[in-house]
Tab-separated table of C-alpha atoms and ligand atoms in Angstrom:
chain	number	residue	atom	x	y	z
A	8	UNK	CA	-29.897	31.071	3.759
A	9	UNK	CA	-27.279	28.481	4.653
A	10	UNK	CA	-24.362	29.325	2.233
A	11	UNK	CA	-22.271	25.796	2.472
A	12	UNK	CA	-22.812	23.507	-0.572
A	13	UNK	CA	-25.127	20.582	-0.103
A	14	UNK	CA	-23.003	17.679	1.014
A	15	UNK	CA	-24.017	14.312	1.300
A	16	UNK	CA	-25.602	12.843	4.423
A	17	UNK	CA	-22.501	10.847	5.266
A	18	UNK	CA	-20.691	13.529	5.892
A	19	UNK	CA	-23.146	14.199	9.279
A	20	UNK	CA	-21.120	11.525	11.106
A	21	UNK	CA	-17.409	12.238	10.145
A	22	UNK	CA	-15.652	14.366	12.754
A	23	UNK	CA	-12.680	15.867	12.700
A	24	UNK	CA	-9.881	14.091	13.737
A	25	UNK	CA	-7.291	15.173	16.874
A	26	UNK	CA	-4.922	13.122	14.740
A	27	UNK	CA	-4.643	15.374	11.784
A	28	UNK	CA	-4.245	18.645	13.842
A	29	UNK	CA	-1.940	17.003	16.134
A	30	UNK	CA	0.143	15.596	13.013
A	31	UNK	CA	0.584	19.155	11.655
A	32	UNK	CA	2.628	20.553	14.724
A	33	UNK	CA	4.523	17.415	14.907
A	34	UNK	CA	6.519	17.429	11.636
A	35	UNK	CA	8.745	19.741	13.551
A	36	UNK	CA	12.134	18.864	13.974
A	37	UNK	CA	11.542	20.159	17.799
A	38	UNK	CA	8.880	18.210	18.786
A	39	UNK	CA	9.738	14.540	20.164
A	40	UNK	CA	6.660	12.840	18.425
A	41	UNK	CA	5.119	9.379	19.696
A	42	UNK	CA	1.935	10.481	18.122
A	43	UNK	CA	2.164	9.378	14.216
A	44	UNK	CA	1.674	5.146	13.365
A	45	UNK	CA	5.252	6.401	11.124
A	46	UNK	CA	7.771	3.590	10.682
A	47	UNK	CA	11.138	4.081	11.518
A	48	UNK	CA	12.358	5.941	7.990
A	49	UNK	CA	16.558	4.688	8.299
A	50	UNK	CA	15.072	1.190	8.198
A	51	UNK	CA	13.574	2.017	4.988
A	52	UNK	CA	15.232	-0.334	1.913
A	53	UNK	CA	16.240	2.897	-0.205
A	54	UNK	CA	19.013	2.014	-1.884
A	55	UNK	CA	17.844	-1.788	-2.819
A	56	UNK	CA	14.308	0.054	-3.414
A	57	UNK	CA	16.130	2.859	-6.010
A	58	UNK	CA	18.034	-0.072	-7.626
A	59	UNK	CA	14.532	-2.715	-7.893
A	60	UNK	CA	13.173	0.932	-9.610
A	61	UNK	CA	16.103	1.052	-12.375
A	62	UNK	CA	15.731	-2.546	-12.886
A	63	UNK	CA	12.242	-2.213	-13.625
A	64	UNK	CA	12.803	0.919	-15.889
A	65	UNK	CA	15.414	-0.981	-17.806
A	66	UNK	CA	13.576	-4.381	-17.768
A	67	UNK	CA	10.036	-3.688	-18.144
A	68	UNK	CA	10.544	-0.586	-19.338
A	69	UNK	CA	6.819	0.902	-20.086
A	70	UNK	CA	4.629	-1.902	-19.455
A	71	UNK	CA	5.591	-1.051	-15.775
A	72	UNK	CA	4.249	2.604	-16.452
A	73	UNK	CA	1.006	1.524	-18.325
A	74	UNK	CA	-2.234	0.846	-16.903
A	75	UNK	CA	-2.584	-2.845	-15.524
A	76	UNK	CA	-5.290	-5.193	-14.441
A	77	UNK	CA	-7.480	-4.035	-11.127
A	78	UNK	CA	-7.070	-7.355	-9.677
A	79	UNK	CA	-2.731	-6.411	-9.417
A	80	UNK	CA	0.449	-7.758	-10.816
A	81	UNK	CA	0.209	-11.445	-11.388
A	82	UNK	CA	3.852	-12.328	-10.055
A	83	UNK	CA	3.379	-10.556	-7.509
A	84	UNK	CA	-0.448	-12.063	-6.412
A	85	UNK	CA	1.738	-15.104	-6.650
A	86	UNK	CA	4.033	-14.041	-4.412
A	87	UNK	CA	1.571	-12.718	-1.968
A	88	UNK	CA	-0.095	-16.086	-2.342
A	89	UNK	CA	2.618	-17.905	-1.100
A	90	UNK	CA	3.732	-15.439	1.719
A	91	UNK	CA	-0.019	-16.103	3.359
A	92	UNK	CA	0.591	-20.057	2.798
A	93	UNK	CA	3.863	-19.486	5.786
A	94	UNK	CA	1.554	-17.086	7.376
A	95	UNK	CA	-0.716	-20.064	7.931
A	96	UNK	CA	-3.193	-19.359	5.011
A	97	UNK	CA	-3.883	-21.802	2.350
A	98	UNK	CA	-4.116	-19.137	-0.239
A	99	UNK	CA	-4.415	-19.299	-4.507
A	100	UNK	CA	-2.746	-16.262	-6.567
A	101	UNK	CA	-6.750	-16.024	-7.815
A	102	UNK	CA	-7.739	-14.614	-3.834
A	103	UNK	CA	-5.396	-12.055	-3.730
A	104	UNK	CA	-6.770	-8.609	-4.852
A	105	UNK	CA	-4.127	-6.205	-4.704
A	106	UNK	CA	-4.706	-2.643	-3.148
A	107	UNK	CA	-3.736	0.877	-2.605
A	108	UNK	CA	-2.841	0.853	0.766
A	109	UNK	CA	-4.789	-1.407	3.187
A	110	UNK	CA	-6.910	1.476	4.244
A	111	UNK	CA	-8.167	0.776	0.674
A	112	UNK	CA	-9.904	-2.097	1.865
A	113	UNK	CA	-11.577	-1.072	4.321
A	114	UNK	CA	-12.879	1.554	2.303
A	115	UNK	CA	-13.976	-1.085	-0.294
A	116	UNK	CA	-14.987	-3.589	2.362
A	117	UNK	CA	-17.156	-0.844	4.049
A	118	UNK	CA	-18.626	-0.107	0.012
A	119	UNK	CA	-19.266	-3.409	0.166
A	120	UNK	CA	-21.354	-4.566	3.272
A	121	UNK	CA	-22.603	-1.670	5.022
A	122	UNK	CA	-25.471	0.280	4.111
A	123	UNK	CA	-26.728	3.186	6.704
A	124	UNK	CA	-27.314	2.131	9.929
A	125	UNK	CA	-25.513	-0.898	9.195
A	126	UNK	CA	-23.897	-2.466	12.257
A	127	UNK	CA	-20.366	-3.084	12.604
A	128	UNK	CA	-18.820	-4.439	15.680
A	129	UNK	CA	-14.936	-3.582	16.719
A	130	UNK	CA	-12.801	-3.573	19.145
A	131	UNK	CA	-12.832	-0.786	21.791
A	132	UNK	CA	-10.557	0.957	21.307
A	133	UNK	CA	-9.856	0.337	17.419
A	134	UNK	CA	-7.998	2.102	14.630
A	135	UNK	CA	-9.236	5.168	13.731
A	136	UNK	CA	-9.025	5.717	10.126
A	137	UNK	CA	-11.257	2.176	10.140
A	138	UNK	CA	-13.706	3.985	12.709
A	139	UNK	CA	-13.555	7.186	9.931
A	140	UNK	CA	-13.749	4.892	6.738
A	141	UNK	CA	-17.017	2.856	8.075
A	142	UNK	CA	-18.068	6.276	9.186
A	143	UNK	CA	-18.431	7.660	5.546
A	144	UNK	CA	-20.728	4.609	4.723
A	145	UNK	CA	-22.948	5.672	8.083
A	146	UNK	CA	-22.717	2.620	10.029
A	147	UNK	CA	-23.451	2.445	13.394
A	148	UNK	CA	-20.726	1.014	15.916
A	149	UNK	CA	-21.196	-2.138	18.621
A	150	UNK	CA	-18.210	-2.033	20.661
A	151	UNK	CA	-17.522	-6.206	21.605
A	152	UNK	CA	-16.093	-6.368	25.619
A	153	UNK	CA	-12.420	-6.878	25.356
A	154	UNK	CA	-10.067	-6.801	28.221
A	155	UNK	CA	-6.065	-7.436	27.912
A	156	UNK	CA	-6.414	-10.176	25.282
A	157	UNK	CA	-8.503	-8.467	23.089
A	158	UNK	CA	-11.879	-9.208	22.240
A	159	UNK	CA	-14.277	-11.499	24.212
A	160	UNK	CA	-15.246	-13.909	21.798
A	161	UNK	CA	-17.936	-15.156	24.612
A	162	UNK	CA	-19.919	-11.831	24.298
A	163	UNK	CA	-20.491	-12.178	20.437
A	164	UNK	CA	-23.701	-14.377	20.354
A	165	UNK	CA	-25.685	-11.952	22.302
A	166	UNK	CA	-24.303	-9.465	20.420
A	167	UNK	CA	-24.773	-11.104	17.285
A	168	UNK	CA	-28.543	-11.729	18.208
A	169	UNK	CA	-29.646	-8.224	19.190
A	170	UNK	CA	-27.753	-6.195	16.652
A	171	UNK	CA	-27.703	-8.170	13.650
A	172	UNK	CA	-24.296	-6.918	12.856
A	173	UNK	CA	-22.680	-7.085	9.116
A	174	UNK	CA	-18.948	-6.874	9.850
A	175	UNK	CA	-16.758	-7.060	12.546
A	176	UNK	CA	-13.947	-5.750	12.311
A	177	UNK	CA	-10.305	-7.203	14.089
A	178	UNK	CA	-6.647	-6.267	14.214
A	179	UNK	CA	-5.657	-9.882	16.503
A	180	UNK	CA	-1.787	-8.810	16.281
A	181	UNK	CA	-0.244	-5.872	18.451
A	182	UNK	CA	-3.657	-4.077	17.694
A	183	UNK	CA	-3.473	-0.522	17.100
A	184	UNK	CA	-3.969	1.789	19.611
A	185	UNK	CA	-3.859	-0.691	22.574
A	186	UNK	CA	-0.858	-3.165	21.346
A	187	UNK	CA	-2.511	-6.190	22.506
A	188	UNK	CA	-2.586	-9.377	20.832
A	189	UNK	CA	-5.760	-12.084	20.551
A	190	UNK	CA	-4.530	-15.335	21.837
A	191	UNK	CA	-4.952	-18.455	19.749
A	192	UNK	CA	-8.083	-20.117	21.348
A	193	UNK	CA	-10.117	-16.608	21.119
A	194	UNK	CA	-8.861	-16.975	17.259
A	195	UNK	CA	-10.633	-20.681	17.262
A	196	UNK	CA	-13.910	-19.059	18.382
A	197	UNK	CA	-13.636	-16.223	16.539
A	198	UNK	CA	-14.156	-18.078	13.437
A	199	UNK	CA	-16.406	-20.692	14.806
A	200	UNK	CA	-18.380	-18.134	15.751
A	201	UNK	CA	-18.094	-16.022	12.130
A	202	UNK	CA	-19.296	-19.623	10.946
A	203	UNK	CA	-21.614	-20.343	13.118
A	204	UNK	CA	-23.723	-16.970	13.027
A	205	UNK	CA	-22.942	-16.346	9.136
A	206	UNK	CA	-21.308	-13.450	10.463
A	207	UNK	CA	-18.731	-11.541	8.047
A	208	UNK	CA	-15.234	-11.312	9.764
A	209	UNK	CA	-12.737	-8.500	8.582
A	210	UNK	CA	-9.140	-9.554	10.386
A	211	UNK	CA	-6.721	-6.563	9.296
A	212	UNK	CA	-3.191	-7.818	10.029
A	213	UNK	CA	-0.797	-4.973	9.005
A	214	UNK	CA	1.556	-5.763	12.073
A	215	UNK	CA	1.864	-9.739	12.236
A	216	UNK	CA	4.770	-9.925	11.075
A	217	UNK	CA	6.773	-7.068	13.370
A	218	UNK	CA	6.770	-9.449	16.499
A	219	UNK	CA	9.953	-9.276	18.383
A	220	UNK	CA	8.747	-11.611	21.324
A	221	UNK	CA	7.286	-14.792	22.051
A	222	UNK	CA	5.815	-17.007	19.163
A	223	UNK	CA	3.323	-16.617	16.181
A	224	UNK	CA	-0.150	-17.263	16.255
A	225	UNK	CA	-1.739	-18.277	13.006
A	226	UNK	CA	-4.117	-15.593	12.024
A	227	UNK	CA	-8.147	-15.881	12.529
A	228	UNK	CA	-8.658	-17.154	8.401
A	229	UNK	CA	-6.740	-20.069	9.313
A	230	UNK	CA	-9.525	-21.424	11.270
A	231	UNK	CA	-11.926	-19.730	8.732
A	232	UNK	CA	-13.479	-23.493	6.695
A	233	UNK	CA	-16.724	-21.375	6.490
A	234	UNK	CA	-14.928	-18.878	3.808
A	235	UNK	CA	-16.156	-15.561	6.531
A	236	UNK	CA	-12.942	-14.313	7.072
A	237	UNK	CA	-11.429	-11.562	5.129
A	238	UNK	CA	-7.725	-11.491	5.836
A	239	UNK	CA	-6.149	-7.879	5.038
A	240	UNK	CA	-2.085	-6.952	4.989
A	241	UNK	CA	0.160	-4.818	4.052
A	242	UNK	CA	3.558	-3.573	2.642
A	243	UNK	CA	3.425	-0.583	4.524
A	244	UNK	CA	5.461	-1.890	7.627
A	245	UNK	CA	7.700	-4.373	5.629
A	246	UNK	CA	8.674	-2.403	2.936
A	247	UNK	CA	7.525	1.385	2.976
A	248	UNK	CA	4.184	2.842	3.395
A	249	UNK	CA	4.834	5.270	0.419
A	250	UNK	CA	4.404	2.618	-1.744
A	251	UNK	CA	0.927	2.160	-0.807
A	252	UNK	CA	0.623	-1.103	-1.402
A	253	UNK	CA	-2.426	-4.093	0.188
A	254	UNK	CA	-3.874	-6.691	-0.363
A	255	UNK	CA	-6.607	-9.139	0.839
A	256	UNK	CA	-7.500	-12.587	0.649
A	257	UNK	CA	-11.377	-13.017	-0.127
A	258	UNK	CA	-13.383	-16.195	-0.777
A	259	UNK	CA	-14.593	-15.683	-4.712
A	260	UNK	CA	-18.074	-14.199	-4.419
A	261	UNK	CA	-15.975	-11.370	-2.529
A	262	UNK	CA	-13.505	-11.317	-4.334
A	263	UNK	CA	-15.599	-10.453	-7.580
A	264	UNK	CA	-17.104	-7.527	-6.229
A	265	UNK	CA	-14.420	-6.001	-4.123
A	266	UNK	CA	-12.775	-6.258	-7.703
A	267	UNK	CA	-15.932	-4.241	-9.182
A	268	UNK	CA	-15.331	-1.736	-6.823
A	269	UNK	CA	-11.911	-1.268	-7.131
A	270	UNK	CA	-12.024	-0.892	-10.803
A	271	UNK	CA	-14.950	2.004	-9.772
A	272	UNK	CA	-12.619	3.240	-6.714
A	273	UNK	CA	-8.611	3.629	-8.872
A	274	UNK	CA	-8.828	1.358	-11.849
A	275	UNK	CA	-5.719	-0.104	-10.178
A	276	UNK	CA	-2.809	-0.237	-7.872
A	277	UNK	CA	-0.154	1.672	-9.349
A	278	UNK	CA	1.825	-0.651	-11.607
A	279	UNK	CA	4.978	1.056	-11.347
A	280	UNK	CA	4.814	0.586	-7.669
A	281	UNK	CA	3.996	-3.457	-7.432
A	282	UNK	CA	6.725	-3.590	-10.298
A	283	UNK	CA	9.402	-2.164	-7.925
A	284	UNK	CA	8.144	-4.133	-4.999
A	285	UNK	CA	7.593	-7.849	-6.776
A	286	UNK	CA	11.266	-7.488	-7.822
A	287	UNK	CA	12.770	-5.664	-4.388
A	288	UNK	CA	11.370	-8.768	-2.794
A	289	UNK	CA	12.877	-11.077	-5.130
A	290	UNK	CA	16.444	-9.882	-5.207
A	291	UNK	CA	16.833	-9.333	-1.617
A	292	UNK	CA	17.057	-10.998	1.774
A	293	UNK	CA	13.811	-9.992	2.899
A	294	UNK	CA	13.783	-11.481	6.506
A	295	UNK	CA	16.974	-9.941	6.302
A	296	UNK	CA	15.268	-6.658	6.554
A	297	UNK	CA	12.389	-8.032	9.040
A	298	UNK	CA	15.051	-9.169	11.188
A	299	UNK	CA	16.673	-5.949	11.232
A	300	UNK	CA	12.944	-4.042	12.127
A	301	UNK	CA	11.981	-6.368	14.415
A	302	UNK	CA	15.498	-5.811	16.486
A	303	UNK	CA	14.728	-2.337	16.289
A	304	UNK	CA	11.485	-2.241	17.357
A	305	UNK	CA	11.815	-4.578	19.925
A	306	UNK	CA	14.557	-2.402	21.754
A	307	UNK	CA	12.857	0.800	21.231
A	308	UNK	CA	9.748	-0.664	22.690
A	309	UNK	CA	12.033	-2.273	26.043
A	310	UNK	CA	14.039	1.027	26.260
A	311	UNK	CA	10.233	2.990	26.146
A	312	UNK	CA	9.067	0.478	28.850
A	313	UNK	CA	12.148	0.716	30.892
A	314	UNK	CA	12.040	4.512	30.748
A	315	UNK	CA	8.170	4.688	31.864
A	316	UNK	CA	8.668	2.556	34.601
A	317	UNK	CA	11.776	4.658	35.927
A	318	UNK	CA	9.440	8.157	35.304
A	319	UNK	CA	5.917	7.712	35.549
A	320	UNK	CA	3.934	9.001	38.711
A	321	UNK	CA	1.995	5.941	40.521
A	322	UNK	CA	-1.136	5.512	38.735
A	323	UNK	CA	-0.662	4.824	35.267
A	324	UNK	CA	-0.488	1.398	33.804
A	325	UNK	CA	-0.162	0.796	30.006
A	326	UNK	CA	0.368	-2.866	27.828
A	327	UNK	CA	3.744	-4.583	26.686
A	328	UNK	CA	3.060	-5.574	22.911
A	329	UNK	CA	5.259	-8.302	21.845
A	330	UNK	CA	5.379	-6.404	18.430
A	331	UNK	CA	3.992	-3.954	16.304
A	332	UNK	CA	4.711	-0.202	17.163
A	333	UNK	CA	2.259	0.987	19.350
A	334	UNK	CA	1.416	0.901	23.343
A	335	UNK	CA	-0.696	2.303	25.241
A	336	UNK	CA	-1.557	3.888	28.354
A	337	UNK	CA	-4.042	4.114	30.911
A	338	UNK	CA	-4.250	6.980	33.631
A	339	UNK	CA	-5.854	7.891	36.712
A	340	UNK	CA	-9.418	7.871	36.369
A	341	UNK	CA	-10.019	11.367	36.364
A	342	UNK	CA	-7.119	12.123	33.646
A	343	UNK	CA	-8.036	14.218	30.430
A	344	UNK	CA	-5.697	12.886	27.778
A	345	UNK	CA	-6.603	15.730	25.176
A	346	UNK	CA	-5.879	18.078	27.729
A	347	UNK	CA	-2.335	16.710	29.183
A	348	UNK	CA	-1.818	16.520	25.474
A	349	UNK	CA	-2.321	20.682	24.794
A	350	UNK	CA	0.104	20.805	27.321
A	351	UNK	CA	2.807	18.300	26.415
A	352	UNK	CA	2.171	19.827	22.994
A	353	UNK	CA	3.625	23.377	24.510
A	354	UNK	CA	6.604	21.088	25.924
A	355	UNK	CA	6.999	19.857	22.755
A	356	UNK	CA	6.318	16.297	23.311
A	357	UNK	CA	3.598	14.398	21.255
A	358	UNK	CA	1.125	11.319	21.550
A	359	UNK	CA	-2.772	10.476	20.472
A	360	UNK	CA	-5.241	10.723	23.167
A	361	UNK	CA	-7.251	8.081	23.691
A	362	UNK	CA	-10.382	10.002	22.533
A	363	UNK	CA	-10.228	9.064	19.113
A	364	UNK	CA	-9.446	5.491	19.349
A	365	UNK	CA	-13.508	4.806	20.822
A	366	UNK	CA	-15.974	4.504	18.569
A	367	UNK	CA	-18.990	5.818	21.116
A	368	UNK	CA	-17.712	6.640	24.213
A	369	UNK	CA	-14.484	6.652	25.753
A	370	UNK	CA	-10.632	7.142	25.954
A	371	UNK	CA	-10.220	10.050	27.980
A	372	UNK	CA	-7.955	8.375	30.655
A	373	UNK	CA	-5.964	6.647	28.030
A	374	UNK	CA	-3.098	8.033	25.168
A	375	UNK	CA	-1.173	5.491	22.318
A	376	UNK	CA	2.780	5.882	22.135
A	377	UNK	CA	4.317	5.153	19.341
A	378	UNK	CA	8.049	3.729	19.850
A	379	UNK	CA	8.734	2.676	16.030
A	380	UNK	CA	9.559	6.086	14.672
A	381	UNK	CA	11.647	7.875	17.589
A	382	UNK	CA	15.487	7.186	18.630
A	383	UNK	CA	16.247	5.685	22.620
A	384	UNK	CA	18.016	9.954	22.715
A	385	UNK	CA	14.904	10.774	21.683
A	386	UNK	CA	12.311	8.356	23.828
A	387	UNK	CA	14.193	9.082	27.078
A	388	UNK	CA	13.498	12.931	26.816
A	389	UNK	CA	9.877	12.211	25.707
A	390	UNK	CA	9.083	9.538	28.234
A	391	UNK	CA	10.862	12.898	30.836
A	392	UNK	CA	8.565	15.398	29.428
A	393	UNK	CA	5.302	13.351	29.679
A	394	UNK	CA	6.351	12.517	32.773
A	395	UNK	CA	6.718	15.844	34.451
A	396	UNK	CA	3.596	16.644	32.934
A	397	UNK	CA	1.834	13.589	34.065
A	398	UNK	CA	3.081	14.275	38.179
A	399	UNK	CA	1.971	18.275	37.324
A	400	UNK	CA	-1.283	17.685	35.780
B	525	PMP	N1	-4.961	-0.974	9.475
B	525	PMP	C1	-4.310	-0.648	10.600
B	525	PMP	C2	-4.688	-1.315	11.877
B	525	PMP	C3	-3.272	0.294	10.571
B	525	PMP	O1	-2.655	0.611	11.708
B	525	PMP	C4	-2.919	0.897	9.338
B	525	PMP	C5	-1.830	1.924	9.194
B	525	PMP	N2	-1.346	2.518	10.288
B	525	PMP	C6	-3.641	0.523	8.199
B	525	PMP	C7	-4.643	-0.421	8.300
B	525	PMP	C8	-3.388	1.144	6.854
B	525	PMP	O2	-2.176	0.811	6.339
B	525	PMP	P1	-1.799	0.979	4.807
B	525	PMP	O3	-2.947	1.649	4.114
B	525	PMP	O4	-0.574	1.813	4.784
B	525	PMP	O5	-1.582	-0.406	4.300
């Protein structure tokens, strides 16, 4: 007799994830990690953070502690509201739903739209705990062509017509794993498109506003007249991703039952939390701060790029994101990622292979660096390592 408890079906498709073994070795002080999506922690706000906290305790004393509405904390939908009108987004306090975490929305959004078998089309690569949360609702994956500018919008109606897909999923700005960035007239027929076809468009923008080069691009839902574009961001990069706080903009008939399943999901986003953060960014030079991550970012990604050029062996190639934290690398043909990474792993140097990234099939030639989260010291011995390891292998 089969002594494991009876899970649920959905649990057939979820695998285990390289990521979480990986990320257990890597807390080490020793090991020179490009593997986690981690922020760079001495940009964190701490000490205007600690004093937003006391002047929460002191002013709001324990309404900020009591439960709250599921939809979040008024000022601080209103605040959200007007941050997406500069992002290009005519938005009303009333679209806003706050969250725990973006990853909370795709977990809701997934609740929402897919039922087994479901299709959902992504990039290829795309982010991985989005691959893991549609998994647990057993949808199937349609990988849309992309090449270096992201998706192919062109390939979507034939898509579109023999898959019947519910969702697709998009991260337009320095997309994690690859870094790339969807230009503005793939944007214009991404929602024309989503419009066109009916076709439910979930844009996840936790990076657009890390860009250290070149200009912005207005994201997808600024196009979106047709109300099919759910726009999802975060205060994870900006702020801190302790805080664990999202949000997304959804057209009302959404809106009302993402809110449904919220309330089902956490009741709410903790109140102490959006407290702290609605008055951090009220008493404090926020681009300030962006300023100051975007500088940082920016070098660490140049000094990564300048370092990989000097070291690498002929033969890899990899993309130069003009933000966000990530790049990402492409190797011979017949490299194994997972396997240069056992070995870099014993050299104490980290990364993600590629493997994990894919959907269906995939990734094995390819690995994501992170740059955000390590010191130039620090990425020039890496960038060594992996090197040496790269020429060995
Ligand atoms: N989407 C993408 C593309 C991400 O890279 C991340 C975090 N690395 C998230 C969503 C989740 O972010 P959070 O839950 O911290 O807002």
């Amino acid at each position: 007799m089969d002594s494991s408890p009876a899970f649920a079906n959905r649990m057939r498709q979820m695998r285990p994830s390289t990521i979480r073994e990986i990320l257990k070795v890597t807390v080490q002080p020793n090991i020179i990690s490009f593997a986690g999506g981690l922020p760079a922690p001495e940009l964190f706000p701490v000490a205007e953070v600690q004093a937003a906290a006391n002047q929460v305790l002191r002013t709001a004393g324990a309404s900020a502690l009591q439960y709250s509405q599921s939809e979040g904390l008024r000022p601080l939908r209103e605040w959200i509201a007007a941050e997406m009108q500069d992002r290009g987004v005519k938005t009303a306090a009333d679209d806003v739903l706050i969250a725990t975490g973006s990853q909370q929305i795709l977990d809701l959004v997934g609740k929402l739209f897919l039922n087994r078998d479901d299709v959902v089309l992504t990039e290829n690569p795309t982010y991985l705990a989005a691959i893991q949360s549609f998994q647990t609702m057993e949808a199937r994956f349609v990988p849309v062509p992309t090449d270096s500018e992201g998706l192919i919008p062109e390939a979507l109606p034939d898509l579109i017509r023999q898959h019947k897909p519910k969702l697709l999923y998009t991260i337009p700005n320095f997309q994690n794993p690859t870094g790339v960035t969807l230009p503005e007239r793939r944007r214009v027929a991404l929602a024309e498109i989503a419009a066109r076809h009916g076709l439910t468009v979930m844009e996840d923008d936790p990076y657009g506003k890390l860009r250290y080069r070149g200009t912005n691009i207005p994201p997808v839902k600024h196009w979106d007249e047709a109300g099919r574009v759910l726009y999802a961001s975060t205060f994870s990069k900006t702020i801190a991703p302790g805080l664990r706080t999202g949000w997304v903009v959804a057209p009302p008939e959404v809106f009302s039952r993402l809110l449904i399943l919220k309330q089902a999901s956490d009741l709410h986003t903790s109140s102490f939390d959006q407290h702290v953060e609605y008055t951090y960014l009220t008493t404090n030079d926020q681009a300030g701060h962006l300023g100051k991550i975007r500088q940082a970012y920016g070098e660490r990604f140049e000094y990564m790029d300048r370092m990989l050029r000097e070291m690498m062996p002929a033969g890899y190639t990899w993309t130069k994101p003009e933000g966000g934290m990530f790049l990402w690398i492409t190797g011979p043909a017949g490299l194994d990622s997972l396997e240069l990474l056992q070995r870099a792993i014993a050299h104490d140097v980290a990364f993600v292979p590629g493997r994990d990234f894919f959907p269906g099939e995939g990734g094995r030639n390819h690995m994501r660096l992170n740059f955000s989260n390590s010191t130039p010291d620090r990425i020039r011995e890496g960038v060594r390592r992996l090197s040496e390891l790269c020429r060995a292998g």
